[in-house]
Short mmCIF file of C-alpha atoms in Angstrom, two decimals:
data_model
loop_
_atom_site.label_atom_id
_atom_site.label_comp_id
_atom_site.label_asym_id
_atom_site.label_seq_id
_atom_site.Cartn_x
_atom_site.Cartn_y
_atom_site.Cartn_z
CA UNK A 26 8.78 -4.58 9.48
CA UNK A 27 8.62 -8.36 9.77
CA UNK A 28 7.20 -8.69 12.49
CA UNK A 29 4.17 -6.20 11.74
CA UNK A 30 4.30 -7.96 8.54
CA UNK A 31 3.59 -11.29 10.73
CA UNK A 32 0.65 -9.06 12.43
CA UNK A 33 -1.22 -8.45 9.69
CA UNK A 34 -1.18 -12.16 8.91
CA UNK A 35 -2.48 -12.99 11.70
CA UNK A 36 -5.42 -10.44 11.89
CA UNK A 37 -6.51 -10.82 8.02
CA UNK A 38 -5.98 -14.54 7.58
CA UNK A 39 -8.93 -15.60 9.94
CA UNK A 40 -11.18 -13.06 8.66
CA UNK A 41 -10.17 -14.69 4.63
CA UNK A 42 -11.29 -18.20 5.50
CA UNK A 43 -14.42 -17.30 6.95
CA UNK A 44 -15.45 -14.51 4.58
CA UNK A 45 -14.26 -16.65 1.36
CA UNK A 46 -15.56 -20.38 3.09
CA UNK A 47 -13.28 -24.06 2.48
CA UNK A 48 -13.24 -23.46 -1.02
CA UNK A 49 -13.19 -20.60 -2.18
CA UNK A 50 -9.97 -20.37 0.17
CA UNK A 51 -8.52 -23.59 -1.25
CA UNK A 52 -7.85 -22.62 -3.87
CA UNK A 53 -6.81 -18.62 -3.31
CA UNK A 54 -4.28 -21.17 -0.42
CA UNK A 55 -2.95 -22.48 -3.38
CA UNK A 56 -2.76 -19.85 -6.07
CA UNK A 57 0.01 -19.21 -3.61
CA UNK A 58 2.29 -21.41 -2.87
CA UNK A 59 2.18 -21.76 -7.40
CA UNK A 60 3.13 -17.82 -6.53
CA UNK A 61 6.10 -19.44 -3.61
CA UNK A 62 7.85 -21.55 -5.09
CA UNK A 63 7.52 -20.21 -8.67
CA UNK A 64 10.18 -17.89 -7.26
CA UNK A 65 12.35 -20.22 -6.93
CA UNK A 66 12.39 -19.17 -10.92
CA UNK A 67 14.92 -16.71 -10.37
CA UNK A 68 17.57 -19.47 -9.42
CA UNK A 69 19.67 -17.04 -7.19
CA UNK A 70 19.47 -14.28 -9.55
CA UNK A 71 18.44 -12.25 -6.47
CA UNK A 72 21.24 -12.79 -4.21
CA UNK A 73 23.86 -13.42 -6.86
CA UNK A 74 23.30 -9.05 -8.24
CA UNK A 75 24.33 -8.44 -4.04
CA UNK A 76 27.01 -9.96 -4.33
CA UNK A 77 28.41 -8.51 -7.46
CA UNK A 78 26.70 -4.97 -7.21
CA UNK A 79 28.51 -4.86 -3.64
CA UNK A 80 31.89 -5.81 -4.62
CA UNK A 81 31.98 -2.60 -7.64
CA UNK A 82 29.99 0.32 -5.43
CA UNK A 83 33.73 -1.54 -3.57
CA UNK A 84 35.82 -1.02 -5.92
CA UNK A 85 33.47 2.68 -7.31
CA UNK A 86 33.14 0.99 -10.71
CA UNK A 87 30.05 2.32 -11.40
CA UNK A 88 30.43 1.41 -15.59
CA UNK A 89 30.00 -2.35 -13.93
CA UNK A 90 27.12 -1.88 -11.31
CA UNK A 91 24.95 -0.65 -14.18
CA UNK A 92 25.55 -3.52 -16.50
CA UNK A 93 24.89 -6.03 -13.37
CA UNK A 94 22.01 -4.09 -12.12
CA UNK A 95 20.43 -4.15 -15.98
CA UNK A 96 20.69 -7.39 -16.74
CA UNK A 97 19.88 -9.11 -13.67
CA UNK A 98 17.03 -6.91 -13.88
CA UNK A 99 16.97 -8.67 -17.72
CA UNK A 100 17.00 -11.73 -16.45
CA UNK A 101 14.64 -11.56 -14.38
CA UNK A 102 11.47 -10.55 -16.72
CA UNK A 103 12.49 -12.92 -18.71
CA UNK A 104 12.62 -16.41 -16.46
CA UNK A 105 9.37 -15.03 -14.44
CA UNK A 106 7.54 -13.93 -18.84
CA UNK A 107 8.18 -18.16 -19.31
CA UNK A 108 7.41 -19.36 -16.23
CA UNK A 109 3.98 -16.44 -16.09
CA UNK A 110 3.96 -18.59 -19.52
CA UNK A 111 3.92 -21.85 -18.05
CA UNK A 112 1.16 -21.33 -15.87
CA UNK A 113 -1.17 -19.90 -18.44
CA UNK A 114 -0.96 -22.59 -21.16
CA UNK A 115 -1.56 -25.30 -18.33
CA UNK A 116 -3.80 -24.20 -15.83
CA UNK A 117 -6.53 -26.09 -17.71
CA UNK A 118 -4.54 -28.91 -16.87
CA UNK A 119 -3.57 -28.35 -13.92
CA UNK A 120 -7.61 -27.25 -12.80
CA UNK A 121 -9.28 -30.02 -13.91
CA UNK A 122 -6.90 -33.12 -13.60
CA UNK A 123 -4.42 -31.69 -11.17
CA UNK A 124 -5.99 -29.88 -7.88
CA UNK A 125 -9.51 -31.11 -9.96
CA UNK A 126 -11.38 -27.95 -8.99
CA UNK A 127 -14.95 -28.00 -8.58
CA UNK A 128 -16.78 -27.65 -11.62
CA UNK A 129 -19.09 -24.27 -10.47
CA UNK A 130 -15.42 -23.04 -9.62
CA UNK A 131 -13.87 -23.54 -12.19
CA UNK A 132 -14.37 -20.26 -14.72
CA UNK A 133 -13.10 -18.79 -11.50
CA UNK A 134 -10.18 -20.35 -10.49
CA UNK A 135 -9.27 -20.04 -14.61
CA UNK A 136 -8.59 -15.60 -14.36
CA UNK A 137 -7.11 -16.41 -10.27
CA UNK A 138 -4.13 -18.69 -12.92
CA UNK A 139 -4.16 -16.18 -15.01
CA UNK A 140 -3.55 -13.47 -12.68
CA UNK A 141 -1.21 -15.64 -10.89
CA UNK A 142 0.39 -16.02 -14.40
CA UNK A 143 0.79 -12.00 -13.94
CA UNK A 144 2.38 -12.66 -10.17
CA UNK A 145 4.90 -14.10 -11.75
CA UNK A 146 7.31 -12.12 -13.84
CA UNK A 147 6.87 -9.23 -11.42
CA UNK A 148 8.15 -10.87 -8.07
CA UNK A 149 11.37 -11.52 -9.78
CA UNK A 150 11.79 -8.23 -10.78
CA UNK A 151 11.53 -7.41 -7.84
CA UNK A 152 13.06 -9.26 -5.99
CA UNK A 153 16.53 -7.47 -7.65
CA UNK A 154 14.86 -5.03 -8.12
CA UNK A 155 15.08 -4.79 -3.72
CA UNK A 156 18.58 -7.27 -4.27
CA UNK A 157 19.66 -3.83 -5.29
CA UNK A 158 18.20 -1.26 -3.38
CA UNK A 159 19.60 -4.36 -0.51
CA UNK A 160 23.24 -3.63 -1.52
CA UNK A 161 22.76 0.68 -1.10
CA UNK A 162 21.77 -0.57 2.67
CA UNK A 163 18.62 1.85 1.31
CA UNK A 164 17.29 -0.67 4.03
CA UNK A 165 14.69 1.66 5.66
CA UNK A 166 12.99 2.26 2.54
CA UNK A 167 12.91 -1.13 1.94
CA UNK A 168 11.23 -2.09 5.35
CA UNK A 169 8.60 0.82 4.96
CA UNK A 170 8.03 -0.20 0.89
CA UNK A 171 7.57 -3.68 3.21
CA UNK A 172 4.92 -2.76 5.79
CA UNK A 173 3.28 -0.86 4.07
CA UNK A 174 2.69 -3.74 0.94
CA UNK A 175 1.97 -6.29 2.80
CA UNK A 176 -0.72 -4.45 4.98
CA UNK A 177 -2.31 -2.66 1.85
CA UNK A 178 -2.43 -6.49 0.23
CA UNK A 179 -3.31 -8.44 2.72
CA UNK A 180 -6.33 -5.43 4.21
CA UNK A 181 -7.70 -5.61 0.46
CA UNK A 182 -7.50 -8.95 0.75
CA UNK A 183 -9.96 -9.14 3.95
CA UNK A 184 -12.04 -6.56 2.90
CA UNK A 185 -12.40 -7.88 -0.89
CA UNK A 186 -13.60 -11.61 0.68
CA UNK A 187 -15.85 -8.82 3.28
CA UNK A 188 -17.86 -7.75 -0.05
CA UNK A 189 -18.34 -10.69 -1.67
CA UNK A 190 -15.79 -11.25 -3.43
CA UNK A 191 -14.17 -14.31 -5.03
CA UNK A 192 -10.97 -15.51 -5.02
CA UNK A 193 -9.68 -15.10 -8.34
CA UNK A 194 -10.82 -10.70 -7.25
CA UNK A 195 -9.20 -11.71 -3.53
CA UNK A 196 -6.29 -12.38 -5.84
CA UNK A 197 -5.97 -9.40 -7.78
CA UNK A 198 -5.55 -7.89 -5.83
CA UNK A 199 -3.15 -9.13 -3.30
CA UNK A 200 -0.55 -8.70 -7.04
CA UNK A 201 -2.06 -4.98 -7.42
CA UNK A 202 -0.37 -4.14 -4.01
CA UNK A 203 2.86 -6.12 -5.02
CA UNK A 204 2.94 -4.12 -8.60
CA UNK A 205 2.99 -0.99 -6.10
CA UNK A 206 5.95 -2.47 -4.06
CA UNK A 207 7.42 -3.00 -7.74
CA UNK A 208 6.53 0.43 -8.74
CA UNK A 209 8.33 2.12 -5.31
CA UNK A 210 11.75 -0.03 -5.54
CA UNK A 211 12.14 0.83 -9.28
CA UNK A 212 11.58 4.28 -8.48
CA UNK A 213 14.63 4.45 -5.74
CA UNK A 214 16.36 2.10 -8.82
CA UNK A 215 15.84 4.26 -11.73
CA UNK A 216 16.95 7.14 -9.68
CA UNK A 217 19.70 5.48 -8.72
CA UNK A 218 20.86 4.75 -12.28
CA UNK A 219 19.28 6.86 -14.97
CA UNK A 220 18.59 5.90 -18.26
CA UNK A 221 18.54 2.28 -16.99
CA UNK A 222 16.95 1.20 -20.13
CA UNK A 223 15.07 -2.38 -18.48
CA UNK A 224 12.84 -3.64 -21.80
CA UNK A 225 16.18 -3.67 -24.22
CA UNK A 226 17.72 -7.10 -24.32
CA UNK A 227 20.12 -6.75 -26.47
CA UNK A 228 22.59 -6.74 -24.27
CA UNK A 229 22.75 -8.78 -21.87
CA UNK A 230 26.68 -8.43 -20.45
CA UNK A 231 27.16 -10.45 -17.15
CA UNK A 232 24.40 -13.08 -17.06
CA UNK A 233 26.77 -16.33 -17.77
CA UNK A 234 28.82 -14.94 -13.84
CA UNK A 235 25.16 -14.52 -11.87
CA UNK A 236 23.80 -17.09 -13.12
CA UNK A 237 26.96 -19.18 -11.65
CA UNK A 238 27.41 -17.99 -8.96
CA UNK A 239 23.02 -18.07 -8.59
CA UNK A 240 22.52 -21.41 -9.31
#
């Protein structure tokens, strides 16, 4: 899957540079750099989840396994929403003062930053889903979903750029591919844990353990 992902990227990236043009591709690159850096907002929760889920599975402690999975998903969802809010609120400053986007590109840049903000919680929750599936050794499923999402992501980006769409739409297409990957992972996880109740934040048992190990 990694080799296939690299091959798709190798083919698609020169096309993106050519079709988007220098300025729009620069904006596209900035978006992906921000998404990449803000993935560190998970502060190791993914790896901590893999460790503790694997430990609980080894002892057949399904109750503790469910607790860790639920808490890890909720923690990363909250961290992702905080990151999304931070990007949204600081985007005018980033556009005008940090990256100094040309005036004719500023509206497109604003939309791009909103899309980037949407991508942050998606990426963090996706990471937890993938960590849980890794604990269950569902590597074939992970590789299949990853290869399909990568192919869709970069193929759609190159196609939309070729059709004349700007950086904002291209970034949105790549984020939608991640949303679909998150959904595919999420379906597998929720089938393992029926009634997981991800969005009920009243219980976060095991959070301190996850954060200590992850930190």
